[in-house]
Amino acid sequence: PLCSDLGLPADVTDRSEDLLQNARRKTVFDGKHPAGMAAAAIYLTAESPPPQREIAATTGIATETVRARLNDLRETRDERNHV
């Protein structure tokens, strides 16, 4: 429902879930709030993502949390691309 709450197409949900599954394998989730991880995954996988502050408000987390989780997921994605 988060993607639909943000007015994003269903394929963003699928891509976000794939990204989160890969991140989970690398234990990026340890100690992280799931909403922050979901928000970051949506931001990274949407072709035209809404502003970070809109995603943060929709998920009920701080914009800074979205940014921190974006960095976590980008690191995971970059590691996967270099292997």
CSV table of N, CA and C in Angstrom, one decimal, residues 14-60:
chain,number,residue,atom,x,y,z
A,14,ASP,N,7.4,-4.2,-6.8
A,14,ASP,CA,8.1,-5.4,-7.2
A,14,ASP,C,9.6,-5.1,-7.2
A,15,ARG,N,10.1,-4.0,-7.8
A,15,ARG,CA,11.5,-3.7,-7.8
A,15,ARG,C,12.0,-3.4,-6.4
A,16,SER,N,11.2,-2.7,-5.6
A,16,SER,CA,11.6,-2.4,-4.2
A,16,SER,C,11.8,-3.7,-3.4
A,17,GLU,N,10.8,-4.6,-3.5
A,17,GLU,CA,10.9,-5.9,-2.8
A,17,GLU,C,12.1,-6.7,-3.2
A,18,ASP,N,12.5,-6.7,-4.5
A,18,ASP,CA,13.7,-7.3,-4.9
A,18,ASP,C,14.9,-6.7,-4.3
A,19,LEU,N,15.0,-5.4,-4.3
A,19,LEU,CA,16.1,-4.7,-3.7
A,19,LEU,C,16.2,-5.0,-2.2
A,20,LEU,N,15.1,-5.0,-1.5
A,20,LEU,CA,15.1,-5.3,-0.1
A,20,LEU,C,15.5,-6.8,0.2
A,21,GLN,N,15.1,-7.7,-0.6
A,21,GLN,CA,15.5,-9.1,-0.5
A,21,GLN,C,17.0,-9.2,-0.6
A,22,ASN,N,17.6,-8.6,-1.5
A,22,ASN,CA,19.1,-8.6,-1.7
A,22,ASN,C,19.8,-8.0,-0.5
A,23,ALA,N,19.2,-6.9,0.0
A,23,ALA,CA,19.8,-6.2,1.1
A,23,ALA,C,19.7,-7.0,2.4
A,24,ARG,N,18.6,-7.8,2.5
A,24,ARG,CA,18.4,-8.6,3.7
A,24,ARG,C,19.4,-9.7,3.7
A,25,ARG,N,19.8,-10.2,2.6
A,25,ARG,CA,20.9,-11.3,2.5
A,25,ARG,C,22.2,-10.7,3.1
A,26,LYS,N,22.4,-9.5,2.9
A,26,LYS,CA,23.7,-8.9,3.4
A,26,LYS,C,23.6,-8.3,4.8
A,27,THR,N,22.5,-8.5,5.5
A,27,THR,CA,22.2,-8.1,6.8
A,27,THR,C,22.2,-6.6,7.0
A,28,VAL,N,21.9,-5.8,6.0
A,28,VAL,CA,21.8,-4.4,6.1
A,28,VAL,C,20.7,-4.0,7.0
A,29,PHE,N,19.7,-4.9,7.2
A,29,PHE,CA,18.5,-4.6,8.1
A,29,PHE,C,18.8,-4.6,9.5
A,30,ASP,N,19.9,-5.2,10.0
A,30,ASP,CA,20.2,-5.3,11.4
A,30,ASP,C,20.0,-4.0,12.1
A,31,GLY,N,19.1,-3.9,13.0
A,31,GLY,CA,18.8,-2.7,13.8
A,31,GLY,C,18.2,-1.6,13.1
A,32,LYS,N,17.7,-1.8,11.9
A,32,LYS,CA,17.1,-0.7,11.1
A,32,LYS,C,15.6,-0.9,11.1
A,33,HIS,N,14.9,0.2,11.2
A,33,HIS,CA,13.4,0.2,11.1
A,33,HIS,C,13.0,-0.2,9.7
A,34,PRO,N,12.1,-1.1,9.6
A,34,PRO,CA,11.6,-1.6,8.3
A,34,PRO,C,11.0,-0.5,7.4
A,35,ALA,N,10.3,0.5,8.0
A,35,ALA,CA,9.7,1.6,7.2
A,35,ALA,C,10.8,2.4,6.6
A,36,GLY,N,11.9,2.6,7.2
A,36,GLY,CA,13.0,3.4,6.6
A,36,GLY,C,13.6,2.6,5.5
A,37,MET,N,13.8,1.3,5.6
A,37,MET,CA,14.3,0.5,4.5
A,37,MET,C,13.4,0.5,3.3
A,38,ALA,N,12.1,0.4,3.6
A,38,ALA,CA,11.1,0.4,2.5
A,38,ALA,C,11.0,1.7,1.8
A,39,ALA,N,11.1,2.8,2.6
A,39,ALA,CA,11.1,4.1,2.0
A,39,ALA,C,12.3,4.3,1.1
A,40,ALA,N,13.5,3.9,1.5
A,40,ALA,CA,14.7,4.1,0.7
A,40,ALA,C,14.6,3.2,-0.6
A,41,ALA,N,14.1,2.0,-0.4
A,41,ALA,CA,14.0,1.1,-1.6
A,41,ALA,C,13.0,1.7,-2.6
A,42,ILE,N,11.9,2.3,-2.2
A,42,ILE,CA,11.0,2.9,-3.1
A,42,ILE,C,11.7,4.1,-3.8
A,43,TYR,N,12.4,4.9,-3.0
A,43,TYR,CA,13.0,6.1,-3.6
A,43,TYR,C,14.0,5.6,-4.7
A,44,LEU,N,14.8,4.6,-4.4
A,44,LEU,CA,15.8,4.1,-5.4
A,44,LEU,C,15.2,3.4,-6.6
A,45,THR,N,14.1,2.8,-6.5
A,45,THR,CA,13.6,2.0,-7.6
A,45,THR,C,12.5,2.7,-8.4
A,46,ALA,N,12.0,3.8,-7.9
A,46,ALA,CA,11.0,4.5,-8.7
A,46,ALA,C,11.7,5.3,-9.8
A,47,GLU,N,11.1,5.3,-11.0
A,47,GLU,CA,11.7,6.1,-12.1
A,47,GLU,C,11.7,7.6,-11.9
A,48,SER,N,10.6,8.0,-11.3
A,48,SER,CA,10.4,9.4,-10.9
A,48,SER,C,9.9,9.5,-9.5
A,49,PRO,N,10.9,9.3,-8.5
A,49,PRO,CA,10.5,9.2,-7.1
A,49,PRO,C,9.9,10.5,-6.6
A,50,PRO,N,9.0,10.4,-5.7
A,50,PRO,CA,8.5,11.6,-5.0
A,50,PRO,C,9.6,12.2,-4.1
A,51,PRO,N,9.5,13.4,-3.7
A,51,PRO,CA,10.5,14.0,-2.8
A,51,PRO,C,10.7,13.1,-1.5
A,52,GLN,N,11.9,13.1,-1.0
A,52,GLN,CA,12.2,12.3,0.2
A,52,GLN,C,11.3,12.7,1.3
A,53,ARG,N,11.0,14.0,1.5
A,53,ARG,CA,10.2,14.4,2.6
A,53,ARG,C,8.8,13.9,2.4
A,54,GLU,N,8.3,13.7,1.2
A,54,GLU,CA,6.9,13.1,1.0
A,54,GLU,C,6.9,11.6,1.4
A,55,ILE,N,8.0,10.9,1.0
A,55,ILE,CA,8.1,9.5,1.4
A,55,ILE,C,8.2,9.4,2.9
A,56,ALA,N,9.0,10.2,3.5
A,56,ALA,CA,9.2,10.2,5.0
A,56,ALA,C,7.8,10.5,5.7
A,57,ALA,N,7.1,11.5,5.2
A,57,ALA,CA,5.8,11.8,5.8
A,57,ALA,C,4.8,10.6,5.7
A,58,THR,N,4.8,10.0,4.5
A,58,THR,CA,3.9,8.9,4.3
A,58,THR,C,4.2,7.7,5.1
A,59,THR,N,5.5,7.5,5.4
A,59,THR,CA,5.9,6.3,6.2
A,59,THR,C,6.0,6.6,7.7
A,60,GLY,N,5.9,7.9,8.0
A,60,GLY,CA,6.0,8.3,9.4
A,60,GLY,C,7.4,8.3,10.0
